[in-house]
Each structure stands twice: as structure tokens, then as C-alpha cells.
mmCIF file of C-alpha atoms in Angstrom:
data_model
loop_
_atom_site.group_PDB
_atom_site.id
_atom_site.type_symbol
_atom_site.label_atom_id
_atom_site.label_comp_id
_atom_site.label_asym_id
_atom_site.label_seq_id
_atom_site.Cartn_x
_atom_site.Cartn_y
_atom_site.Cartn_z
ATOM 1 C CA UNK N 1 119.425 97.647 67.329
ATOM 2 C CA UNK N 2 122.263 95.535 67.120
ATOM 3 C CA UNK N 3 125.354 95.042 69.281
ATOM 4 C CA UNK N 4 127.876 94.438 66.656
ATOM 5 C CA UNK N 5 129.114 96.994 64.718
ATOM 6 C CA UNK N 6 131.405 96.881 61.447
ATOM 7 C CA UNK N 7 134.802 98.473 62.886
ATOM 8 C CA UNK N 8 134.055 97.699 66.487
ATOM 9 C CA UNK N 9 134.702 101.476 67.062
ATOM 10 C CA UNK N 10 133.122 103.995 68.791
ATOM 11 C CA UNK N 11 131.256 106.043 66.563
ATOM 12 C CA UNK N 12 133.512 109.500 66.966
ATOM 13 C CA UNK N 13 129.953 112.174 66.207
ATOM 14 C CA UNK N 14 128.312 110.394 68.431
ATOM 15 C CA UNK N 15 130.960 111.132 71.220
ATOM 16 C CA UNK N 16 131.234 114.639 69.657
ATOM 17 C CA UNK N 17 127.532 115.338 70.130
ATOM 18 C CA UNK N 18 127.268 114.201 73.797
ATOM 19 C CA UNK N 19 130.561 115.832 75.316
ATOM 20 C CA UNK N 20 128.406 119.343 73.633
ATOM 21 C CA UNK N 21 125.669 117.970 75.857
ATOM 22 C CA UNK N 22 127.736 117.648 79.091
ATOM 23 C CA UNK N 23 127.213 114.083 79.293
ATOM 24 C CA UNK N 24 129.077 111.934 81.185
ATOM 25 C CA UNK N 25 130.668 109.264 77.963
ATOM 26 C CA UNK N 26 132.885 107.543 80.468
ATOM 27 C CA UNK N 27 129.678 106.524 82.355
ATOM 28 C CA UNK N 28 128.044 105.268 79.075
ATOM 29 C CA UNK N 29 131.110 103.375 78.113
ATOM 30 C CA UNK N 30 130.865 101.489 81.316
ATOM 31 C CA UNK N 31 127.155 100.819 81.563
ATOM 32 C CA UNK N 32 126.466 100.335 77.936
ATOM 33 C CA UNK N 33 129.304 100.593 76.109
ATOM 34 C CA UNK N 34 127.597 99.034 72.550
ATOM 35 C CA UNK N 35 125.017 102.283 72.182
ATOM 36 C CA UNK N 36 128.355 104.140 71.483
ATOM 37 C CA UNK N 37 129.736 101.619 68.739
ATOM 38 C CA UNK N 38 126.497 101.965 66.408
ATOM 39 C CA UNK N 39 126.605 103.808 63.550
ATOM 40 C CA UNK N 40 123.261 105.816 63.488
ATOM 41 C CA UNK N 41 122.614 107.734 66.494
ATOM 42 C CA UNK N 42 119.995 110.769 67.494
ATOM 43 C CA UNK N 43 121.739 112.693 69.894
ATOM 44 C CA UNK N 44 120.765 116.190 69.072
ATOM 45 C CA UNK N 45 117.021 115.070 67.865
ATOM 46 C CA UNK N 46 116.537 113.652 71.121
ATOM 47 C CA UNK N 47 118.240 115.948 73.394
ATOM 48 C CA UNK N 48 115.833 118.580 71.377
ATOM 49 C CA UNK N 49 112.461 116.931 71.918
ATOM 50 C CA UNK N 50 113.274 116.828 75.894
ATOM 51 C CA UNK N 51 114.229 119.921 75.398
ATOM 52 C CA UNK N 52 111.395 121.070 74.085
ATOM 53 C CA UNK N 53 109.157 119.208 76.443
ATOM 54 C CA UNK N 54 110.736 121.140 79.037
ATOM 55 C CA UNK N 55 114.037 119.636 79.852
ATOM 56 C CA UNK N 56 116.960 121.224 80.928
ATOM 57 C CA UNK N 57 120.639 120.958 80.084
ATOM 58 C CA UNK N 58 121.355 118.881 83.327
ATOM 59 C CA UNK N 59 118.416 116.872 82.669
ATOM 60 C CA UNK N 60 118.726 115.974 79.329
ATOM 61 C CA UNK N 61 122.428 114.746 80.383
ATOM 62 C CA UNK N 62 120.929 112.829 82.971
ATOM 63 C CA UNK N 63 118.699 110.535 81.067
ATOM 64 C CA UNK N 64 121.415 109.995 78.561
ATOM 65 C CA UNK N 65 123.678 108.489 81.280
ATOM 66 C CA UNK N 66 120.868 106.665 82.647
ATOM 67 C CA UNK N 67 119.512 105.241 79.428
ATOM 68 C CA UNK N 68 122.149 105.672 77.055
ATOM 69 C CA UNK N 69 119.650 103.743 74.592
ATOM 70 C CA UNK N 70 117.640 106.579 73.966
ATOM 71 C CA UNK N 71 120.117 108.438 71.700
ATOM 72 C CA UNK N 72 119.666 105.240 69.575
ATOM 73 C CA UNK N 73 115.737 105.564 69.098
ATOM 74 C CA UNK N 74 114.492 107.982 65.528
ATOM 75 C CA UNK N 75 112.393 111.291 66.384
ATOM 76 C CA UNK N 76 109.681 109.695 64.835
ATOM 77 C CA UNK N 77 109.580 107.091 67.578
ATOM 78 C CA UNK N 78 110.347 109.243 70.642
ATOM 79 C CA UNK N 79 107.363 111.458 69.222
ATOM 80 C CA UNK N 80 104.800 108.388 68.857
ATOM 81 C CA UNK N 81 106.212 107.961 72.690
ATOM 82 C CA UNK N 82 105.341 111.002 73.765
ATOM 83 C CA UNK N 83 101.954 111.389 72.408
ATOM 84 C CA UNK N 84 101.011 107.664 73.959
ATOM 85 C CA UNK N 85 102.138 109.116 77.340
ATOM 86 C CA UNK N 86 100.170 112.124 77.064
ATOM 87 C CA UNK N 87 97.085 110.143 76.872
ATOM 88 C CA UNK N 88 97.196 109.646 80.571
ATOM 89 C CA UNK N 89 99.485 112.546 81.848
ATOM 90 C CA UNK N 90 98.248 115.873 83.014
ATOM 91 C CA UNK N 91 101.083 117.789 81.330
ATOM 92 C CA UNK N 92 104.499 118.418 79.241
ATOM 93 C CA UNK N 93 106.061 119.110 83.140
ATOM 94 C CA UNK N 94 104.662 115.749 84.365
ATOM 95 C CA UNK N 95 105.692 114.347 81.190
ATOM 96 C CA UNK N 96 109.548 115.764 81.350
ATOM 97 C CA UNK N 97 109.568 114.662 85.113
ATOM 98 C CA UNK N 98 108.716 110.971 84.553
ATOM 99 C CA UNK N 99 111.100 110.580 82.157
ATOM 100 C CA UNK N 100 113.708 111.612 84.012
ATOM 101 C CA UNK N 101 112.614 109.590 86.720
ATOM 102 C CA UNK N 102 111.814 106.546 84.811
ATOM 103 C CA UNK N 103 113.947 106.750 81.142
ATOM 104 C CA UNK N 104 113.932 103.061 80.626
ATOM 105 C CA UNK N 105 109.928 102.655 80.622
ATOM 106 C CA UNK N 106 110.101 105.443 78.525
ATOM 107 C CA UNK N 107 111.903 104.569 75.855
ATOM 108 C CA UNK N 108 110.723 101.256 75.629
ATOM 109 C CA UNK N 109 109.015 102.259 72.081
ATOM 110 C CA UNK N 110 108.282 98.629 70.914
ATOM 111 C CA UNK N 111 104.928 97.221 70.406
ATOM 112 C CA UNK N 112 103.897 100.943 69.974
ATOM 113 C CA UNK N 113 99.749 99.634 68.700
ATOM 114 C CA UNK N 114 99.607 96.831 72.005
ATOM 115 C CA UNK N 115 100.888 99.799 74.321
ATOM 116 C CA UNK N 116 98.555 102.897 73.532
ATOM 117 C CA UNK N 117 95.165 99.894 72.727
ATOM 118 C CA UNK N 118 96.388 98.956 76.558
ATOM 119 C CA UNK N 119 96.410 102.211 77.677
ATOM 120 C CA UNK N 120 92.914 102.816 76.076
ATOM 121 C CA UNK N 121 91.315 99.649 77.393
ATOM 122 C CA UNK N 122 92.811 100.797 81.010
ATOM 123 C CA UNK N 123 90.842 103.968 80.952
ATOM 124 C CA UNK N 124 87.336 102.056 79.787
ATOM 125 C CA UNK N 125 87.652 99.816 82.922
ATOM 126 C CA UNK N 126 88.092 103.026 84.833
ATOM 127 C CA UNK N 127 90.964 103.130 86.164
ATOM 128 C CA UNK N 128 92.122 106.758 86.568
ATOM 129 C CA UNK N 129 95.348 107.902 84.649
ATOM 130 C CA UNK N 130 97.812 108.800 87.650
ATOM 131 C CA UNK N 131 97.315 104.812 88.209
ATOM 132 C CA UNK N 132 98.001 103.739 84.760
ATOM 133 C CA UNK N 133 101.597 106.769 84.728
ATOM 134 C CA UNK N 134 102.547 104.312 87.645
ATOM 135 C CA UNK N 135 102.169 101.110 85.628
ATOM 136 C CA UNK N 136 103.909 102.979 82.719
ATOM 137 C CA UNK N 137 106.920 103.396 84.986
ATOM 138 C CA UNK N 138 107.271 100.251 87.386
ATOM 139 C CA UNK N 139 105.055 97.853 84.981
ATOM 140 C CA UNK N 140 105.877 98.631 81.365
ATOM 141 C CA UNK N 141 105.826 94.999 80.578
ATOM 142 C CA UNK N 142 101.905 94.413 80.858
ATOM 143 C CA UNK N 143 101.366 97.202 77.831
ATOM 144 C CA UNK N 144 103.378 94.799 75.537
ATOM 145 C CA UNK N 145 100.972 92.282 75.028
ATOM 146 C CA UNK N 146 98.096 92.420 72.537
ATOM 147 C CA UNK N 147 95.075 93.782 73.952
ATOM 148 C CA UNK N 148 93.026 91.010 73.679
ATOM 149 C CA UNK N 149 94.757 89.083 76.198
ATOM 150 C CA UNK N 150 94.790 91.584 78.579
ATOM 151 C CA UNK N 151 90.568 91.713 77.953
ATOM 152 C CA UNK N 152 90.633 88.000 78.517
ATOM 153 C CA UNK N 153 92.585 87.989 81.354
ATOM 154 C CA UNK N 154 89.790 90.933 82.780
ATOM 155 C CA UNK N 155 87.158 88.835 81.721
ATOM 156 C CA UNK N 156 87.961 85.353 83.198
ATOM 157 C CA UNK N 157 88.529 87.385 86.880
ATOM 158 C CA UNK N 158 85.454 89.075 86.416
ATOM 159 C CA UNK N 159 83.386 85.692 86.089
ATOM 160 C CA UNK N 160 85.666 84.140 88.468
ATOM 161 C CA UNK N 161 84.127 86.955 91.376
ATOM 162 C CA UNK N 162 80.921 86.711 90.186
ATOM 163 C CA UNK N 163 81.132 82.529 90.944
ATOM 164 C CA UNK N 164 82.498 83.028 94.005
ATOM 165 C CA UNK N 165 79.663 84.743 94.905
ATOM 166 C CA UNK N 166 80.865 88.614 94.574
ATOM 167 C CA UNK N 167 78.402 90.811 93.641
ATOM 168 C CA UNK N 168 77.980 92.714 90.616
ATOM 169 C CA UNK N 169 77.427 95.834 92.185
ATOM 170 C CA UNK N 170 80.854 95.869 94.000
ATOM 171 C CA UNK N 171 82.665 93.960 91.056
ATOM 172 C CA UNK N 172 84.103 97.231 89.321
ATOM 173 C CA UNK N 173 85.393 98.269 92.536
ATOM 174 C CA UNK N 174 86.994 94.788 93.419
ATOM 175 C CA UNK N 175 88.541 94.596 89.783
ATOM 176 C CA UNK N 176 90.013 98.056 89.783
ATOM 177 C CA UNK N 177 91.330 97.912 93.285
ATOM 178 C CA UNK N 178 92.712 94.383 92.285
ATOM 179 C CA UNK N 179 94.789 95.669 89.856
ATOM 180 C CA UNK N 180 95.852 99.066 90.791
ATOM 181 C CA UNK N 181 97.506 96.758 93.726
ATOM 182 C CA UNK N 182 99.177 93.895 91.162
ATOM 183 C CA UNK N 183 98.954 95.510 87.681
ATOM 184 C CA UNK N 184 100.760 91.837 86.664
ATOM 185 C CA UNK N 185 97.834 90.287 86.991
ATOM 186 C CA UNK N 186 97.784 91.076 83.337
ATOM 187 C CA UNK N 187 100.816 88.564 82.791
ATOM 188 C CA UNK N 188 98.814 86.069 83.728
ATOM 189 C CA UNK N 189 96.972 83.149 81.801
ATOM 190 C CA UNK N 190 93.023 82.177 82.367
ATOM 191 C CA UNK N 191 94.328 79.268 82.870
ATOM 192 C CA UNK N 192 96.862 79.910 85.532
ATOM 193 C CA UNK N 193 93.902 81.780 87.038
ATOM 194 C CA UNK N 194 91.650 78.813 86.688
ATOM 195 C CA UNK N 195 94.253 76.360 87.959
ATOM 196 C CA UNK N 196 95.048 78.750 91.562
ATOM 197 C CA UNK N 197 91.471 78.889 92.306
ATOM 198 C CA UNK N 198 90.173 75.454 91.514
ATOM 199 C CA UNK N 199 93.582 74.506 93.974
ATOM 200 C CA UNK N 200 91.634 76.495 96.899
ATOM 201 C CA UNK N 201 88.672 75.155 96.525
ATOM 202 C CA UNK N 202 89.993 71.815 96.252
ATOM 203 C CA UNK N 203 91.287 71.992 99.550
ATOM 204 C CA UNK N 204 88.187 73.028 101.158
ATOM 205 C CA UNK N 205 88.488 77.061 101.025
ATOM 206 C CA UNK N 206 84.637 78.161 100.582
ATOM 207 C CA UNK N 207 83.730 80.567 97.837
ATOM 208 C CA UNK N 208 83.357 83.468 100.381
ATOM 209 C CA UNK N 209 87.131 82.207 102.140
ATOM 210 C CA UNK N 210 88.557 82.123 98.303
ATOM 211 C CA UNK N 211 87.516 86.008 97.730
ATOM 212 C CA UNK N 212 88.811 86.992 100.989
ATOM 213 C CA UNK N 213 92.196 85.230 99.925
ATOM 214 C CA UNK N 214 92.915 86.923 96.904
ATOM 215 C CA UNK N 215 91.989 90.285 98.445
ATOM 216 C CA UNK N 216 93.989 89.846 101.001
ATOM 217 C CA UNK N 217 97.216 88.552 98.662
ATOM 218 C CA UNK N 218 96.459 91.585 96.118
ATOM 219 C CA UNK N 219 96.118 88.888 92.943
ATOM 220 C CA UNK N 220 99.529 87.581 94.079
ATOM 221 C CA UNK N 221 97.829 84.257 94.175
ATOM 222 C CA UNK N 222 97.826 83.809 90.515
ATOM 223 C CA UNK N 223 101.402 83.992 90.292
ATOM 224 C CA UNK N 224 101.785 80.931 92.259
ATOM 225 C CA UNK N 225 101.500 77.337 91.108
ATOM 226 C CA UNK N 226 99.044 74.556 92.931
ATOM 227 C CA UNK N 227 102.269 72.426 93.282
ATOM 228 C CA UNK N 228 104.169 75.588 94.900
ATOM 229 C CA UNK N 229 101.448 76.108 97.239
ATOM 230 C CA UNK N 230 100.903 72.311 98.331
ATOM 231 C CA UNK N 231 104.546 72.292 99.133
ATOM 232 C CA UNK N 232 104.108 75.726 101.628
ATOM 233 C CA UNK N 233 100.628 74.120 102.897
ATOM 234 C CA UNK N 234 102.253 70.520 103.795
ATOM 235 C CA UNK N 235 105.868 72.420 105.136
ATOM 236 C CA UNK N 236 103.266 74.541 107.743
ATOM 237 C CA UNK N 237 101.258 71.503 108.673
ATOM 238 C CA UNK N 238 104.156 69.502 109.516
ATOM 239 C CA UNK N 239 105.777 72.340 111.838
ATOM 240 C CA UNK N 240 102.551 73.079 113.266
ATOM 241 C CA UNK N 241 100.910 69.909 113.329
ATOM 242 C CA UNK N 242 97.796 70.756 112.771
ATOM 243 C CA UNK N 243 94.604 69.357 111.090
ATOM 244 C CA UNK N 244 93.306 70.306 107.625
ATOM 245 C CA UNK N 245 90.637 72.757 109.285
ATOM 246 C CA UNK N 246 93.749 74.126 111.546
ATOM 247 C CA UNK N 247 95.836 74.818 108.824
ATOM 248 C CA UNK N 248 93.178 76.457 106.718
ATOM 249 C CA UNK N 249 92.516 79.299 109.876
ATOM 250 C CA UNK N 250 95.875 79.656 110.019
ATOM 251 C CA UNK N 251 96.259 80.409 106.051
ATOM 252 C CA UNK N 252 93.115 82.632 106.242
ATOM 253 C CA UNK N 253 95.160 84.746 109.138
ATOM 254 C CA UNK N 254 98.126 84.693 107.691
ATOM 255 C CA UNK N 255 98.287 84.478 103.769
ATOM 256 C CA UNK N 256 101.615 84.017 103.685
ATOM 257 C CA UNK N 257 101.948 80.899 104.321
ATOM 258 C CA UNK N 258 100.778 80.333 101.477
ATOM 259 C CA UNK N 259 102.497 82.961 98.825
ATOM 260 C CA UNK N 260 105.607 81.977 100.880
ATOM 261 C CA UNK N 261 108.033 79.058 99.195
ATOM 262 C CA UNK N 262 109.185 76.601 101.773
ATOM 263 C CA UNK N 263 113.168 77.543 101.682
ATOM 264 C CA UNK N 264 111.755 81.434 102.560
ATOM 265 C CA UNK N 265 109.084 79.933 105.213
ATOM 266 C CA UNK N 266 112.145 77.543 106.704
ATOM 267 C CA UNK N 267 114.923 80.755 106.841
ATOM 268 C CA UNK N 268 112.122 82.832 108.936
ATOM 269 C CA UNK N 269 110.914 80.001 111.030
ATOM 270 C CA UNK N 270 114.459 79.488 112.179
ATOM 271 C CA UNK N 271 115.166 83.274 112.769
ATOM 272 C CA UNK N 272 112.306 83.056 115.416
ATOM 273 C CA UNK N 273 113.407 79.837 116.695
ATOM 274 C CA UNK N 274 116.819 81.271 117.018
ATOM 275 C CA UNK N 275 115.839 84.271 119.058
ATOM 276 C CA UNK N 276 113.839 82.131 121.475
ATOM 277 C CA UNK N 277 110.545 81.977 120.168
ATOM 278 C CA UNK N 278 108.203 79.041 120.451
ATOM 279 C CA UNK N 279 106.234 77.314 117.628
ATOM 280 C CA UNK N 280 103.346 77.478 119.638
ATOM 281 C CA UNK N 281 104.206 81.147 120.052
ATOM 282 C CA UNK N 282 104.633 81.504 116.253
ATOM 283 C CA UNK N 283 101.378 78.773 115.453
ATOM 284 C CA UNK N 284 99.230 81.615 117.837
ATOM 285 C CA UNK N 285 100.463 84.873 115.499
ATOM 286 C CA UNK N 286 101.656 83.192 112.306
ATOM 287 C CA UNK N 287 101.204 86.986 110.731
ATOM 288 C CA UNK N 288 104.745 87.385 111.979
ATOM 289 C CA UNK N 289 106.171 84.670 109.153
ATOM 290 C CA UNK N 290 105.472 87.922 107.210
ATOM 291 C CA UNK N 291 108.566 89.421 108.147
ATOM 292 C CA UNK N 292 111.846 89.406 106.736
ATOM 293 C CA UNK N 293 114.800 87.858 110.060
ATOM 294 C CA UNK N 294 116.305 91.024 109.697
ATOM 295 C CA UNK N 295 112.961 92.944 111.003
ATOM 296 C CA UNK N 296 112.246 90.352 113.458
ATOM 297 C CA UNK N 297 115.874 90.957 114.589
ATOM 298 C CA UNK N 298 115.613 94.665 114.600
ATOM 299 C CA UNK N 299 111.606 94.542 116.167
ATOM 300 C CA UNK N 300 113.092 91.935 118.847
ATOM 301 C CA UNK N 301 116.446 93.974 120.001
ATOM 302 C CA UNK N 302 114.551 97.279 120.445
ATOM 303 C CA UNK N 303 111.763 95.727 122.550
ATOM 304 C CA UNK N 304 114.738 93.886 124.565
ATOM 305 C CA UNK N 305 116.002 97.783 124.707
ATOM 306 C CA UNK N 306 112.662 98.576 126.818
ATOM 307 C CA UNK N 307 113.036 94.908 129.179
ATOM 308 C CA UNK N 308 110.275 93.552 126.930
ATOM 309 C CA UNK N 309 111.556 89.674 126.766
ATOM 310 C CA UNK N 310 109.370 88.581 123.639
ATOM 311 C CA UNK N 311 109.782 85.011 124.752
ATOM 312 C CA UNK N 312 107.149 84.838 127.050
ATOM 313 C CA UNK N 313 103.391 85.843 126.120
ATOM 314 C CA UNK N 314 102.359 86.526 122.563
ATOM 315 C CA UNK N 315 104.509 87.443 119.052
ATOM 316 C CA UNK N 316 101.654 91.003 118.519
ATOM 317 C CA UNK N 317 103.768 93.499 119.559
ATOM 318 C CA UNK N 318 106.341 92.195 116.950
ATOM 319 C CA UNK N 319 103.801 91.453 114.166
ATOM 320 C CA UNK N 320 102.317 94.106 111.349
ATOM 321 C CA UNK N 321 103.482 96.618 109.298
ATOM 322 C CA UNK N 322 106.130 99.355 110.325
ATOM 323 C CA UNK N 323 103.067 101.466 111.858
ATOM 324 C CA UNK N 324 101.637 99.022 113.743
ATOM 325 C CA UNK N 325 105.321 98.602 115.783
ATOM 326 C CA UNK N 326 105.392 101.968 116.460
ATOM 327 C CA UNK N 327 101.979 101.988 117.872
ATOM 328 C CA UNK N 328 103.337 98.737 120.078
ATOM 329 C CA UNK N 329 106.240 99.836 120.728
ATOM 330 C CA UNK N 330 105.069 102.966 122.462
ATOM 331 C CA UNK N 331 102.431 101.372 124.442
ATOM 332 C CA UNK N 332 105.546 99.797 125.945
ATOM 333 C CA UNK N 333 107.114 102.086 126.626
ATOM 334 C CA UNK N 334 104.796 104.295 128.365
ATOM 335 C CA UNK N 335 104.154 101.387 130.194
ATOM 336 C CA UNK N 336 107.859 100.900 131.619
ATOM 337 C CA UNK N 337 108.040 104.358 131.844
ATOM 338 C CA UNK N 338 105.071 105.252 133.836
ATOM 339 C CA UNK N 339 105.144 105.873 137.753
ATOM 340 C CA UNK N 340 104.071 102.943 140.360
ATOM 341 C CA UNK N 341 102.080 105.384 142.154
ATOM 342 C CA UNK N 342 100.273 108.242 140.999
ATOM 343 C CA UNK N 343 102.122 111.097 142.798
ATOM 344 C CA UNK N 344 98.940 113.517 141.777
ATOM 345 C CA UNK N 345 97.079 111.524 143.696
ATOM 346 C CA UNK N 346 95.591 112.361 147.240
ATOM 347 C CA UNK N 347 97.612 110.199 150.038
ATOM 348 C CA UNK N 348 95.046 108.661 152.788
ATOM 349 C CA UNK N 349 96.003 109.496 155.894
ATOM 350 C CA UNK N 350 94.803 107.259 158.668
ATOM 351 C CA UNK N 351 92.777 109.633 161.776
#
């Protein structure tokens, strides 16, 4: 649909049809303004398909204001939608729900044949359908592409495992989990794929240390360049100075050093430095270059809170994910909080 419209008007049945739909035209006219300027709109088929699909009057004005686009899309096309979605989705309620949750993947209706040949090829690998409603909604980009690329892209990872030395028993299992974690794998080239893994194994990563990297970065890895990941590799070896075989533990344990560009590395390197950390502190748990400064500053203040001075010993009890704190953190604290003496206990008393 085009932006430009003859009068540069707003197109006054339009208007009409979504005021007697309770929706919010002042919100439109700030968000997208141009849907209201065209001069063929669907307001009423549209509102009655969600309606029929189970939407209420609330609803229906909801996903307007959110995606104001959809009133521009023919009942033909929302239908074609609707059918390609309930290839993977149990019902009309789950249907509704994600749209209202997720209009814009929704009613993104183009490349209709790549989208529902995507979907099908999805289901052959095996991947089960409440995976492939979450790519629908938070990856609607990889069902754009013709199918064949996405098969390609399947089939040069697939090889890839086996010549690393995966097995073919456990190569479903690796694929699937591979991509239910980074569906944008799909986005990728062979080549790009090619190019990240020959870059490992150029610099000494055996085939078993290769599989255990792209596990451990989720497929991430192929979004990366070899030049990208020289420049984090050299940036690490320099503030750690380290030897080749150093460096390459150190990536193993901590991935991101790798995945990480060097302007990101450099902003969290200081944040430690700033707090009072060491390098050789940082060099002994580089897993804690995984966190954002802000965390480190939040992680380091409420330790502080318990007289836990981070700057001596090592960075663990600051390092993992949000559940892995908590589990440090209260080992801390039961620590400072426990009794010198265990009044329970029997006192000797010298005859």
C-alpha cells in the first residue's frame, strides 16, 4: 500500500467506521497517520473476522490501535492468514489471543506460498508447533524466504555436525534444539556458515571444541564475521596477555568473548576495573564479561550490602544467570548471619 494519497485527506468512512468500533483514531493518527489517508480500507471486514474468531469489542479496538495496518489488508488475505496460522495452532482462542498479542506478525500477509511451505518444512524436521507459534510471533522474518534456502541452510548445518564429528543418532536432536534457541539461523548463508567455522578451526579449535562452541552460543556464531571475531580474540589477548592455547580455554569458558564486539568487551572490562576488580580477577572468571555494568553494579552493591568486598578472592559469586546470584547470594548471607558458636551445643565444663 502506498503512503501518498490523491487529496492528502483522511479518508472520512474510514474514521466513521472505527469511532463505531471504539477505537482510539487520535492514537492511529499519531502512530501511523498514512493508514488513515488511503482510500480503500476494511474496517468492518476485519473487525468481523476477529470477531468471529472470537474477539471481543475491546479487543478488536486494540489491535487496530496497535496495528492500524490491518484495516488496510482485503478479507481474502486476512483469511489466507488465518488458515496458515491454524496449521500450527491448537485453536480459534489461541489463534484470537496471539493476535492480539502479536498483530504485526500477524498481519504480515506477504510472501503468503514462502510462509505456509516454511511452516510445512518446520513440522517435517520435527519441530513441534507451539515452537514454530513462537517464531511466527518474535521471528516472522525467517518464513519470508523461499523454502529452498531455508532447506539449504538445514542441510549445510547438518553436514557441518556430522564433520565435526556429531553423531547421526543425536543430530535431529542437536538441529532442533539449535534452532528452537536461534530460529535466525535461517537468515543465514552456507557460506557465512562455512566461513565462521573454517575461522575456528583455523585458529586451532578441534572438531569436538567447535561443536561445544556453537552449542554453547545457540547458532549465534554464524551471525558473526571471522574479521569481527579476530578483532574480540586479539582485544582479550592483549588485556589478558595470554598465549594462543590461554586464550582458547578462556573462549571455551566463556563464549563471549568471542560473540562480544570489542567497544561492548572494552565498556564491561572498565565497569569491573572501575569497581575494583583485577584483570587477573576477571582473566580467572571471564564468564562475568557476560554481564551487562549495570548488573555487575547492582550484583556488586548488594553483596557490599552483606560486607562481602568482591575485591579480594574470586568474581563466582557475581558471575551466572539471575538464579545462580540468588543461590550465591544466600550462601552469604547465611554465612554472615550465622552464630560464632553453636548455642545448641553442650558447653564443656572443666571437673
Amino acid at each position: 500500500y502506498t503512503t501518498d494519497t490523491k487529496s492528502g485527506e483522511e479518508n472520512k468512512k474510514t474514521v466513521e467506521a472505527l469511532h463505531r468500533l471504539a477505537v482510539d483514531v487520535k492514537k492511529i493518527r499519531r502512530l501511523k497517520e498514512w493508514v488513515l489517508l488511503q482510500d480503500v480500507a476494511y474496517v468492518k471486514e476485519v473487525a468481523g473476522i476477529l470477531q468471529e474468531m472470537g474477539a471481543d469489542e475491546a479487543a478488536v479496538a486494540n489491535i487496530f490501535e496497535h496495528c492500524p495496518e490491518a484495516i488496510l489488508h482485503t478479507p481474502a488475505e486476512i483469511n489466507s492468514q488465518k488458515a496458515l496460522w491454524q496449521l500450527v495452532c491448537q485453536n480459534e482462542k489461541q489463534l484470537i489471543k496471539l493476535i492480539e498479542q502479536f498483530p504485526e506478525s500477524f498481519f504480515t500477509t506477504e510472501c503468503h506460498e514462502n510462509q505456509k511451505a516454511n511452516i510445512l518444512f518446520l513440522q517435517e524436521l520435527g519441530l513441534k508447533n507451539n515452537i514454530i507459534t513462537r517464531f511466527l510471533t518474535s521471528a516472522p522474518s525467517i518464513f519470508l524466504n523461499p523454502v529452498e534456502k531455508s532447506k539449504e541452510v538445514i542441510e549445510t548445518l547438518q553436514k557441518k555436525y556430522l564433520s565435526l564429528g556429531g553423531s547421526e543418532a543425536n543430530m535431529k536432536i542437536w538441529m532442533l534444539k539449535l534452532l528452537s534457541q536461534n530460529p535466525f539461523i535461517l537468515l543465514n548463508t552456507s557460506t557465512a556458515i562455512q566461513e565462521s567455522l573454517e575461522f575456528l578451526q583455523k585458529n586451532d579449535f578441534s572438531d569436538h571444541e567447535v561443536l561445544q562452541l556453537l552449542s554453547k552460543l545457540k547458532g549465534f556464531i554464524f551471525q558473526l564475521t571471522p574479521s569481527t571475531m579476530q578483532e574480540s580474540m586479539l582485544f582479550s589477548k592483549n588485556i589478558f596477555k595470554c598465549s594462543d592455547q590461554e586464550l582458547k580455554q578462556l573462549v571455551l569458558e566463556c563464549p563471549a568473548l568471542l560473540y562480544y564486539s570489542v567497544p561492548v568487551l572494552e565498556e564491561r572490562l572498565e565497569g569491573l576495573l572501575k569497581e575494583g576488580v583485577s584483570v587477573a580477577q576477571i582473566r580467572e572468571t571471564p564468564a562475568v564479561l557476560e554481564l551487562t555494568t549495570q548488573i555487575v553494579q547492582y550484583r556488586i552493591k548488594k553483596l557490599a550490602a552483606l560486607g562481602h568486598d568482591i575485591k579480594s578472592g574470586t568474581l563466582e559469586s557475581l558471575s551466572g544467570t539471575k538464579k545462580d546470584f540468588e543461590v550465591s547470594y544466600g550462601k552469604i548471607q547465611s554465612k554472615e548471619e550465622r552464630p560464632i558458636f553453636n548455642p545448641v551445643a553442650p558447653t564443656r565444663i572443666e571437673d
